[in-house]
Short mmCIF file of C-alpha atoms in Angstrom, two decimals:
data_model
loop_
_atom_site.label_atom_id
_atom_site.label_comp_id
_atom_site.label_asym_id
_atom_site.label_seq_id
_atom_site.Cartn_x
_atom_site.Cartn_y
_atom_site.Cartn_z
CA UNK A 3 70.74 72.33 -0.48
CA UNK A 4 70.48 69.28 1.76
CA UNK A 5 74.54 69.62 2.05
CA UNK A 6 74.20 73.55 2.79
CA UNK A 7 71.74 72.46 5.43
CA UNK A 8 73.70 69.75 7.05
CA UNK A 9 76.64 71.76 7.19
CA UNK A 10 74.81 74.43 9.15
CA UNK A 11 73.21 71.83 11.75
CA UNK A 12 76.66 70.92 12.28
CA UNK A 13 77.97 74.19 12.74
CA UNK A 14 75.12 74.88 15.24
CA UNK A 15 75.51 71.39 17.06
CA UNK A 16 79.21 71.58 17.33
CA UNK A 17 78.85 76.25 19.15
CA UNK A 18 75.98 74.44 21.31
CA UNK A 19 78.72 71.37 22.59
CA UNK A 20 81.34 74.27 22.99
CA UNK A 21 79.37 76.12 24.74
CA UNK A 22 78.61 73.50 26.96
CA UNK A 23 81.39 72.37 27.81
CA UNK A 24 82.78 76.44 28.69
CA UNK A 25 79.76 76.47 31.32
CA UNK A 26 80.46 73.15 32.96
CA UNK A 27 84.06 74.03 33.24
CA UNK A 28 83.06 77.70 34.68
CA UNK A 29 80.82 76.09 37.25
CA UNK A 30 83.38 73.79 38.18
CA UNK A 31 86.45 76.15 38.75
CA UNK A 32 84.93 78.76 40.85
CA UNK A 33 82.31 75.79 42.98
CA UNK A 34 84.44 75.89 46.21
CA UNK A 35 84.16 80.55 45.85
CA UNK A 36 80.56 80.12 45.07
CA UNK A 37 79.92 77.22 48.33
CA UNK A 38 81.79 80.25 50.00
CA UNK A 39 79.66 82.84 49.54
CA UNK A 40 76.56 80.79 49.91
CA UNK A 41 77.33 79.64 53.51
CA UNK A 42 78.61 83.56 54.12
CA UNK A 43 75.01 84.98 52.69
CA UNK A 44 73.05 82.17 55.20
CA UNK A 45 75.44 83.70 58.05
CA UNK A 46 74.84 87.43 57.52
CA UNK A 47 70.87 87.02 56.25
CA UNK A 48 71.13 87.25 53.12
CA UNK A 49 73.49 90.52 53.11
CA UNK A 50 76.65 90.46 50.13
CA UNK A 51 79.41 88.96 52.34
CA UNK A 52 82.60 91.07 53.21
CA UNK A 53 84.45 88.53 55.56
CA UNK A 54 85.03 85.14 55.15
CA UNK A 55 83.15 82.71 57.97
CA UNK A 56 83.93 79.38 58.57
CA UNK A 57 81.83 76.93 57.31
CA UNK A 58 79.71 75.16 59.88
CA UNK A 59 80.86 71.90 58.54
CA UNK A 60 83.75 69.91 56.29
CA UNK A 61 82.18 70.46 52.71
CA UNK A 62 84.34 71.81 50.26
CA UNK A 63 84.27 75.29 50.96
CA UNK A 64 86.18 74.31 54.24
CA UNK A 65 89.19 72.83 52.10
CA UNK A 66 89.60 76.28 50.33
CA UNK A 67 88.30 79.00 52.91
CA UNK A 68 91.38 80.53 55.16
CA UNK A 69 92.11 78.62 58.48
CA UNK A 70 91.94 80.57 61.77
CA UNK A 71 94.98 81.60 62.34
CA UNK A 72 95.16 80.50 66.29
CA UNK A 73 98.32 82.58 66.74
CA UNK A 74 96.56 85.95 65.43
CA UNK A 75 98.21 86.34 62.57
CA UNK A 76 95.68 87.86 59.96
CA UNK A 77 95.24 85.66 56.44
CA UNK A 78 95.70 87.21 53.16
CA UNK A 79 92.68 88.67 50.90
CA UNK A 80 91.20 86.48 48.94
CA UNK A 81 89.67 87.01 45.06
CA UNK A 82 87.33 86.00 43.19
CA UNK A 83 88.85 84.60 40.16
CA UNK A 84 88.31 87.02 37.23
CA UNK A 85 86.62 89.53 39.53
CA UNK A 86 89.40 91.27 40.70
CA UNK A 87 86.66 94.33 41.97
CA UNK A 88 84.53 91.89 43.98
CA UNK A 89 87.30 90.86 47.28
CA UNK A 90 86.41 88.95 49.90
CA UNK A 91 88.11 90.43 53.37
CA UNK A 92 90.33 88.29 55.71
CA UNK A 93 88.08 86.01 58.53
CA UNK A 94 89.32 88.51 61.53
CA UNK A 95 92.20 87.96 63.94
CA UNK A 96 91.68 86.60 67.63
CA UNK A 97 91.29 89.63 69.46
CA UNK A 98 94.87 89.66 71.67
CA UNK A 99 94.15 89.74 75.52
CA UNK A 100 93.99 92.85 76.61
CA UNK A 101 96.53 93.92 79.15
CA UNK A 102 95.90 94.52 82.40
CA UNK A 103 95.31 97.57 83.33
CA UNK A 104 97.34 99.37 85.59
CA UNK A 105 96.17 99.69 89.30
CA UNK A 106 97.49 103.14 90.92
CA UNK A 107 98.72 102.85 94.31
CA UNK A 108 96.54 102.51 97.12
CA UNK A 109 97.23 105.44 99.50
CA UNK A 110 99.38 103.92 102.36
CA UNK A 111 96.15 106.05 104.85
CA UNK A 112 93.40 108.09 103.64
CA UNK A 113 92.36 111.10 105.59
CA UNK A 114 90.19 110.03 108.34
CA UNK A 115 88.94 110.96 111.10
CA UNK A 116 88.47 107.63 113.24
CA UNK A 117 91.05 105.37 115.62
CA UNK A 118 90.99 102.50 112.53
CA UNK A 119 94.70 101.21 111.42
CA UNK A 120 94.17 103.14 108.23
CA UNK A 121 94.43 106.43 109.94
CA UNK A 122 97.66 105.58 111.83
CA UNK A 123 101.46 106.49 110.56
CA UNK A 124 102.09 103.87 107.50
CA UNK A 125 104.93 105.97 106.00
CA UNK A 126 107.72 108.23 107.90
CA UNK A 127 111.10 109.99 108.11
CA UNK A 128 112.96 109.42 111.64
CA UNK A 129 115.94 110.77 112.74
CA UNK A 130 117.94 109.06 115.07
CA UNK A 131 120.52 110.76 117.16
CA UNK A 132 122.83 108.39 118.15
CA UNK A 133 123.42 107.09 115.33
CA UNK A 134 123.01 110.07 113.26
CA UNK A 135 121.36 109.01 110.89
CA UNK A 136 118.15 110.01 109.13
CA UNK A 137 115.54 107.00 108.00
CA UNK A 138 112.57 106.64 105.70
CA UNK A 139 110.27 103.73 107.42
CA UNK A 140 107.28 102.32 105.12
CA UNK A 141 105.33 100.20 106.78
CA UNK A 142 103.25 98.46 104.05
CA UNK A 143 106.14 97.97 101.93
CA UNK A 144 109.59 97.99 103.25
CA UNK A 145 111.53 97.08 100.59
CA UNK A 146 110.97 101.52 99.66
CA UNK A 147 112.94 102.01 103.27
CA UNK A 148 116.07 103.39 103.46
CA UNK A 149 119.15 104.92 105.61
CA UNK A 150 121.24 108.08 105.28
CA UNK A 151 124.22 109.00 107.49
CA UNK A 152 124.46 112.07 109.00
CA UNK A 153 128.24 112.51 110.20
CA UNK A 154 127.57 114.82 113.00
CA UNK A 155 123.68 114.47 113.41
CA UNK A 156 120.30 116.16 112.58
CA UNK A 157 117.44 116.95 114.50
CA UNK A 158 114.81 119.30 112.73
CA UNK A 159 112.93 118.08 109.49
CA UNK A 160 110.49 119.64 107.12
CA UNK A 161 108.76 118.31 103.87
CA UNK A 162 109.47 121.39 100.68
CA UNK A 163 107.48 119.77 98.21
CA UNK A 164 109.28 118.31 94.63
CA UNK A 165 109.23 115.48 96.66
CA UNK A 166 112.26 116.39 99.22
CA UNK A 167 112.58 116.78 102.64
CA UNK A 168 115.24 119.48 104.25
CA UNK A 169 116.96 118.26 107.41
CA UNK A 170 119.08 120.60 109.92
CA UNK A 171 122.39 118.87 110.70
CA UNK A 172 125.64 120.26 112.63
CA UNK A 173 127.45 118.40 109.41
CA UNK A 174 130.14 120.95 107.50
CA UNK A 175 129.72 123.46 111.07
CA UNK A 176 126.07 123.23 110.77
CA UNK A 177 123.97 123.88 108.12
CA UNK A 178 121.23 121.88 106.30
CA UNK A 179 120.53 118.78 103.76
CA UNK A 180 117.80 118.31 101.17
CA UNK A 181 117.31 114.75 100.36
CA UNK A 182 115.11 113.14 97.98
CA UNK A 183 112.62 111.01 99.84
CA UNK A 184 112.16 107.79 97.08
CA UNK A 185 115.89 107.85 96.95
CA UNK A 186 117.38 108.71 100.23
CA UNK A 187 119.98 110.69 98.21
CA UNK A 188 121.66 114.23 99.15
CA UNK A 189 120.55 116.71 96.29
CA UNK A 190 121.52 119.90 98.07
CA UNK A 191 123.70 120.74 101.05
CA UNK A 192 124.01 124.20 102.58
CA UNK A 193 126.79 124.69 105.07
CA UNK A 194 128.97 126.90 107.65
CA UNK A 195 126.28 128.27 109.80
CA UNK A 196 127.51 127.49 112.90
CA UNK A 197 125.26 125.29 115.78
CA UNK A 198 122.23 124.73 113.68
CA UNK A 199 119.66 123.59 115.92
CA UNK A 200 116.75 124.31 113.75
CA UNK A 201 115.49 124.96 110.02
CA UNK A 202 112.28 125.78 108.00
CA UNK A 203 112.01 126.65 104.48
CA UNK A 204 109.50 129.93 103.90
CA UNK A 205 107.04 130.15 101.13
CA UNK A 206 109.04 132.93 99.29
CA UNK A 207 112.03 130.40 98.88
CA UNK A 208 114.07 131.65 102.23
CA UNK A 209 115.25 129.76 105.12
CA UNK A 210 115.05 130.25 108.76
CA UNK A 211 118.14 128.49 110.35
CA UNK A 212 118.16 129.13 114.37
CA UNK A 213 120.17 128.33 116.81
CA UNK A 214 122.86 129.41 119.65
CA UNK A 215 125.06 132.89 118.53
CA UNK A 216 124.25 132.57 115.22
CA UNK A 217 126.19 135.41 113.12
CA UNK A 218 127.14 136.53 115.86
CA UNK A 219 124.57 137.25 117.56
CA UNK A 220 123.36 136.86 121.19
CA UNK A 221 121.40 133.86 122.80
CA UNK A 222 119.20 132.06 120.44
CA UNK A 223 119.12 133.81 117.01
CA UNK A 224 117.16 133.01 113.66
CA UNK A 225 118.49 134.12 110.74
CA UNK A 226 116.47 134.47 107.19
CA UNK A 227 118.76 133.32 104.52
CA UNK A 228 118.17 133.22 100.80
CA UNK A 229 119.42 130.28 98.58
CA UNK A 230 122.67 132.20 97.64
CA UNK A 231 123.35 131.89 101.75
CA UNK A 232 123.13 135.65 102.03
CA UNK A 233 121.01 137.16 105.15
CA UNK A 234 117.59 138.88 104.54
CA UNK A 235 117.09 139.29 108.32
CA UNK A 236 117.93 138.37 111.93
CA UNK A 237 116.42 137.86 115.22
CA UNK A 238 118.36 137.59 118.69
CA UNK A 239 116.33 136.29 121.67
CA UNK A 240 119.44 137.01 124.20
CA UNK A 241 117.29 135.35 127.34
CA UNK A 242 116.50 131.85 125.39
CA UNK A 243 119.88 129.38 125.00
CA UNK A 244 119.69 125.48 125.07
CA UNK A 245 116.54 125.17 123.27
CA UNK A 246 115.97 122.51 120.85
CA UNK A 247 113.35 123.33 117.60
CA UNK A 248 111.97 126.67 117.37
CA UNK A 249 108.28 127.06 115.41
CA UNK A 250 106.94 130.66 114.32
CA UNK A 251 103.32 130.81 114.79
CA UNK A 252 100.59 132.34 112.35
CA UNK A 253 100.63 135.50 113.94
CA UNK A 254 104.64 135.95 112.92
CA UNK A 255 105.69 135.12 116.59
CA UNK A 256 108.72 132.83 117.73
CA UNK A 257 107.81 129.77 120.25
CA UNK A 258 111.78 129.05 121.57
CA UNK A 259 112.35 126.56 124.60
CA UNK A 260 115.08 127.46 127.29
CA UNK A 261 116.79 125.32 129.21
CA UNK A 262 119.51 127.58 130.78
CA UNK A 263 120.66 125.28 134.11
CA UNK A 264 119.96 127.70 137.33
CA UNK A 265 119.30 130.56 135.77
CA UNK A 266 115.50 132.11 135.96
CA UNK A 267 114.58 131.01 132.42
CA UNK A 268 115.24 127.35 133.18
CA UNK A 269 113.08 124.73 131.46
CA UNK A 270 110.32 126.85 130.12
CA UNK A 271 109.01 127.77 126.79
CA UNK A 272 109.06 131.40 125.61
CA UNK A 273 107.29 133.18 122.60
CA UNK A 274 108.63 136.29 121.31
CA UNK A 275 107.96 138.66 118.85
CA UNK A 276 109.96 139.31 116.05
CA UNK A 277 111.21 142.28 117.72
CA UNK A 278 112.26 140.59 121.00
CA UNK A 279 109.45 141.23 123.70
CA UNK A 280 108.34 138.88 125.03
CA UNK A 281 104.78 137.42 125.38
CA UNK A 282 104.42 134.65 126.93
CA UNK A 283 105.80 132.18 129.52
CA UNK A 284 105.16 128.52 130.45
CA UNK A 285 106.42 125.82 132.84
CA UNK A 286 107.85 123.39 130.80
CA UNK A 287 107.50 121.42 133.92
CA UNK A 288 111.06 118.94 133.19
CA UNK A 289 114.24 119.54 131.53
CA UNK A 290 115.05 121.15 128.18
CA UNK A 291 111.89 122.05 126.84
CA UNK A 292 112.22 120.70 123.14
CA UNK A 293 109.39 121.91 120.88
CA UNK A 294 105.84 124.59 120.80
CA UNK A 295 103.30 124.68 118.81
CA UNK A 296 100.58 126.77 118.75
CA UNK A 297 96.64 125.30 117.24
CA UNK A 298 93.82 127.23 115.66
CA UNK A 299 92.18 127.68 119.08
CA UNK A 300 95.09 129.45 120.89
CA UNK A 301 96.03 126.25 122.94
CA UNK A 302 100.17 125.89 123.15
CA UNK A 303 101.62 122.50 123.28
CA UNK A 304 104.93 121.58 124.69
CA UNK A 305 107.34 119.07 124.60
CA UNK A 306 109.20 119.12 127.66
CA UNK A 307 112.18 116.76 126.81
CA UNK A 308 113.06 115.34 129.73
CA UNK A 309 110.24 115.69 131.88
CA UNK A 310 109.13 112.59 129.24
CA UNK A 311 105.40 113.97 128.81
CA UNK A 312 103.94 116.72 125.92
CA UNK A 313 101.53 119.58 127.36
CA UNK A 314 98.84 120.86 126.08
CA UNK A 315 97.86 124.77 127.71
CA UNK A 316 94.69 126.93 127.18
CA UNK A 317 95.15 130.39 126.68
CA UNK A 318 94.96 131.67 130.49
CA UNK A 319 98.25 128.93 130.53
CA UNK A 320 96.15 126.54 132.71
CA UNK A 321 97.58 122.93 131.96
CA UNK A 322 94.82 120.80 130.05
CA UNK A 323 95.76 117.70 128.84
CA UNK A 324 99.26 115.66 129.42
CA UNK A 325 99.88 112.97 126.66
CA UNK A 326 102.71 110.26 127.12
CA UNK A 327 104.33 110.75 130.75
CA UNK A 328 106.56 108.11 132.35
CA UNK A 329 103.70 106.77 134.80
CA UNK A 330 100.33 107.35 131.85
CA UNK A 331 98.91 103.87 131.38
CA UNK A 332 98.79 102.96 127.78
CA UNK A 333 97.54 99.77 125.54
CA UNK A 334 101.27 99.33 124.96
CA UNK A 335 104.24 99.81 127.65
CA UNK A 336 106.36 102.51 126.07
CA UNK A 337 108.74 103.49 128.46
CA UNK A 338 107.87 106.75 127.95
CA UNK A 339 111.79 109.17 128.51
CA UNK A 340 111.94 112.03 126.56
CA UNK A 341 109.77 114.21 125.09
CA UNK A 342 111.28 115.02 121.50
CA UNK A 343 109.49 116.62 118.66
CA UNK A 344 105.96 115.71 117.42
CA UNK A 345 103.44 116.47 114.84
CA UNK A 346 99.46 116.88 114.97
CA UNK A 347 97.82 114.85 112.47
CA UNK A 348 94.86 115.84 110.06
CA UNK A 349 92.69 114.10 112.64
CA UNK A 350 94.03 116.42 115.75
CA UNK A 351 96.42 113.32 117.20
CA UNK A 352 99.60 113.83 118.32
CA UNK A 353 102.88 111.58 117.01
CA UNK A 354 105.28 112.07 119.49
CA UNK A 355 108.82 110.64 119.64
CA UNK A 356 110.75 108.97 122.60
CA UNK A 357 113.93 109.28 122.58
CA UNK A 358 115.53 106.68 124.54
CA UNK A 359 118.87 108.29 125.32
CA UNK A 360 122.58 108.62 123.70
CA UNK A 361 123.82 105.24 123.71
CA UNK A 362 124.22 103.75 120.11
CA UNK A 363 122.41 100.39 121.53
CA UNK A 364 119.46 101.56 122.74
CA UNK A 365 117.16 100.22 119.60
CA UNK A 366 115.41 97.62 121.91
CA UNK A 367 114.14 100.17 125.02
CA UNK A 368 110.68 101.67 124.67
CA UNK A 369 108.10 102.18 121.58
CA UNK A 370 109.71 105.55 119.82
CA UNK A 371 107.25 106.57 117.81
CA UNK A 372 103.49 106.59 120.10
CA UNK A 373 100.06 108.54 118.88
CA UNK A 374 97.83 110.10 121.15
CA UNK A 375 94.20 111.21 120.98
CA UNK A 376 93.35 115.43 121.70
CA UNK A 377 92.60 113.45 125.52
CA UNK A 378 95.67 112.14 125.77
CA UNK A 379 94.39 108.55 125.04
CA UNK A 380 97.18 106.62 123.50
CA UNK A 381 95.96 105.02 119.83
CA UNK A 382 98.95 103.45 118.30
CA UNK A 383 102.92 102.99 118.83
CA UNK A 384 105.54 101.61 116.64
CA UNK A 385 108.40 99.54 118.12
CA UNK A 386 111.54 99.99 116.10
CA UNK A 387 113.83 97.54 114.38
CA UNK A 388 116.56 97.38 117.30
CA UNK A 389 119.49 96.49 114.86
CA UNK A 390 118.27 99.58 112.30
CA UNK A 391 117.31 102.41 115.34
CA UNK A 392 118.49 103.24 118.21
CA UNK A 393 116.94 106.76 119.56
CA UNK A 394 114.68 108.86 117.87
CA UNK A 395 113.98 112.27 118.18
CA UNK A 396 112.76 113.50 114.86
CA UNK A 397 109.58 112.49 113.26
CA UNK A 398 108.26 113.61 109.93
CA UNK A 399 104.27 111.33 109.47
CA UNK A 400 103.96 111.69 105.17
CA UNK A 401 100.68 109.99 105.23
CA UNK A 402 98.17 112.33 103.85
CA UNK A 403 100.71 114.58 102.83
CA UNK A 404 101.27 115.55 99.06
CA UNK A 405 105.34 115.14 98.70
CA UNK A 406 105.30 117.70 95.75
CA UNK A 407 104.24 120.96 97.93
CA UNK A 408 105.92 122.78 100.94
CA UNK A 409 104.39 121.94 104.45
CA UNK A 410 105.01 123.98 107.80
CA UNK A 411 103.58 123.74 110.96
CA UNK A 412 103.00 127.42 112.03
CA UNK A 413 99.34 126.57 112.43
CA UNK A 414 99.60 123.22 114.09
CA UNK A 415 99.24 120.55 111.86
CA UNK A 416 101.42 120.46 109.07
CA UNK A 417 99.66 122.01 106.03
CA UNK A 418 100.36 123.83 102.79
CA UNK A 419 102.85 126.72 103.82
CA UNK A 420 100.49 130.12 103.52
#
């Protein structure tokens, strides 16, 4: 009995030492998981862990825990060992730095009212007759400028939206470009008119192309063509020759300048109906009278080309307001010579060119762009690069302008063609 007994203490000693020894090696082989989740618990109050922190300091749960990986490369899961339900998630990356974020272009002007710099010309299309050439000029970043010939010259230009701009030109025996205005690249070229002095793309898709005997006709004719170059319609004015740009007003009429030498319709500006009669009559008061527009107010303003000046007349023709003029005091000497085509601004100034003559070397004479108040009050001028320009007598001012939609002038300043 006293073996029996003995035998069965030393059974039960020898499971106790076994056991033991299993829960001291236990303890041991998952310490550094369980100094883990300890120092996780403190961090998160107490909460079950489900990312691995950093230990605060270098006990031995730093040895095993995943380093920060400095590059953000994300560590691999870690397990508890024999608890393949219970996973500890990765100690998360670095978040990357974040990219800048993209800055849309500043508006080269935004519509304004005021004198400031903003609201003068920053961006523009020129064309220079001399050197026949048309030239995109962008002030706050010219490295966007650029030239395109013109073998045998243009004069008129209008912005038709998809972000072109249509040029006459007495290239191919006359006819008209469209060229792309971030590229300076032809896209389109419509030719064998005849002496296209004129052009301006309608909002049903046609094109009015005027100028002397057109399709035979008589004096200064405007023809309606549609894309395929075939004629919709056609106007003869037989008393109007030697005009430079003609503009239809909002009421469907035809402002045309004259500038027959010695004859009775010398240097004045005529408006017509489409039918021919005619309605009105002014004293261009110099030599080839070059452009008319008409504003929202009935007021009529002329460029009269050589006389170096643009007029401004009420509606009883009484002159009101003179702007440029070879003797009109300015803030900058412009050497005011010709009065070429302008444009009236969103803010009711005037952008007038100066043409400077028809010499190829005549970049360095006068300020050929200069902008003038409703009073005649000059703002602003821009003096050309001499080597680039020589004469301008086109302007086209994009500032404020959307480049995707067609633009015409028939009610002063250039907006949205109706």
């Amino acid at each position: 009995m006293v073996f029996k007994s003995s035998s069965k203490i030393s059974q039960t000693l020898a499971l106790g030492f076994a056991l033991t020894l299993s829960q001291i090696s236990c303890s041991d082989a998952t310490e550094p998981y369980t100094s883990v989740k300890k120092d996780a618990a403190s961090a998160n109050s107490g909460k079950k862990p489900t990312k691995v922190e950093e230990p605060a300091d270098d006990s031995e749960a730093s040895k095993d825990a995943p380093s920060k990986d400095t590059k953000g490369s994300v560590p691999d899961k870690m397990q508890t060992p024999g608890e393949a339900d219970e996973v500890l998630e990765p100690s998360p990356a670095p978040n990357p730095v974040p990219a800048p974020v993209p800055t849309p272009d500043k508006p080269a002007v935004l519509p304004c009212s005021g004198e400031t710099a903003e609201c003068h010309p920053h961006r523009f299309i020129v064309v220079d007759e001399p050197k026949r050439k048309m030239g995109y000029v962008n002030l706050d970043d010219p490295s966007k400028d650029w030239d395109l010939n013109l073998p045998n010259g243009g004069r008129d230009i209008q912005l038709i939206g998809k972000g072109k701009v249509m040029v006459g030109t007495l290239d191919g025996n006359g006819g008209y470009y469209e060229v792309d205005i971030v590229t300076g690249k032809i896209t389109k070229s419509v030719m064998n008119f005849g002496g296209v002095m004129s052009v301006q793309r309608l909002k049903n898709g046609n094109t009015l192309i005027m100028g002397g005997g057109l399709a035979g006709g008589r004096g200064t004719v405007v023809i309606e063509v549609k894309e395929d170059r075939s004629i919709v319609k056609k106007f003869e004015f037989p008393n109007a020759s030697g005009g430079r740009l003609i503009r239809r007003t909002k009421a469907g009429t035809f402002l045309i300048g004259s500038s027959q030498g010695g004859s009775p319709d010398n240097d004045i500006m005529l408006e017509y109906t489409a039918e021919g009669k005619e309605l009105l009559r002014l004293d261009a008061k110099g030599v080839s009278a070059h452009m008319g527009l008409r504003l929202p107010n009935g007021d009529t303003v002329v460029a009269n080309g050589h006389g170096a000046a643009v007029l401004i007349y009420d509606k009883t023709k009484k002159l009101k307001v003179t702007l440029g003029g070879k003797d009109q005091p300015g803030k900058d000497p412009v050497h005011f010579n010709y009065g070429g085509q302008f444009q009236v601004l969103n803010n009711g100034h005037f952008v007038l060119t100066n043409w400077q003559g028809h010499g190829t070397d005549s970049g360095a004479s006068g300020r050929q762009l200069v902008e003038y108040d409703a009073n005649g009050v000059q703002v602003w001028s821009w003096k050309q690069d001499a080597q680039r320009f020589s004469s301008i007598h086109g302007v086209l001012v994009l500032d404020n302008l959307d480049t995707n939609v067609l633009y015409d002038d028939t009610n002063g300043a250039l907006a949205p063609a109706e």
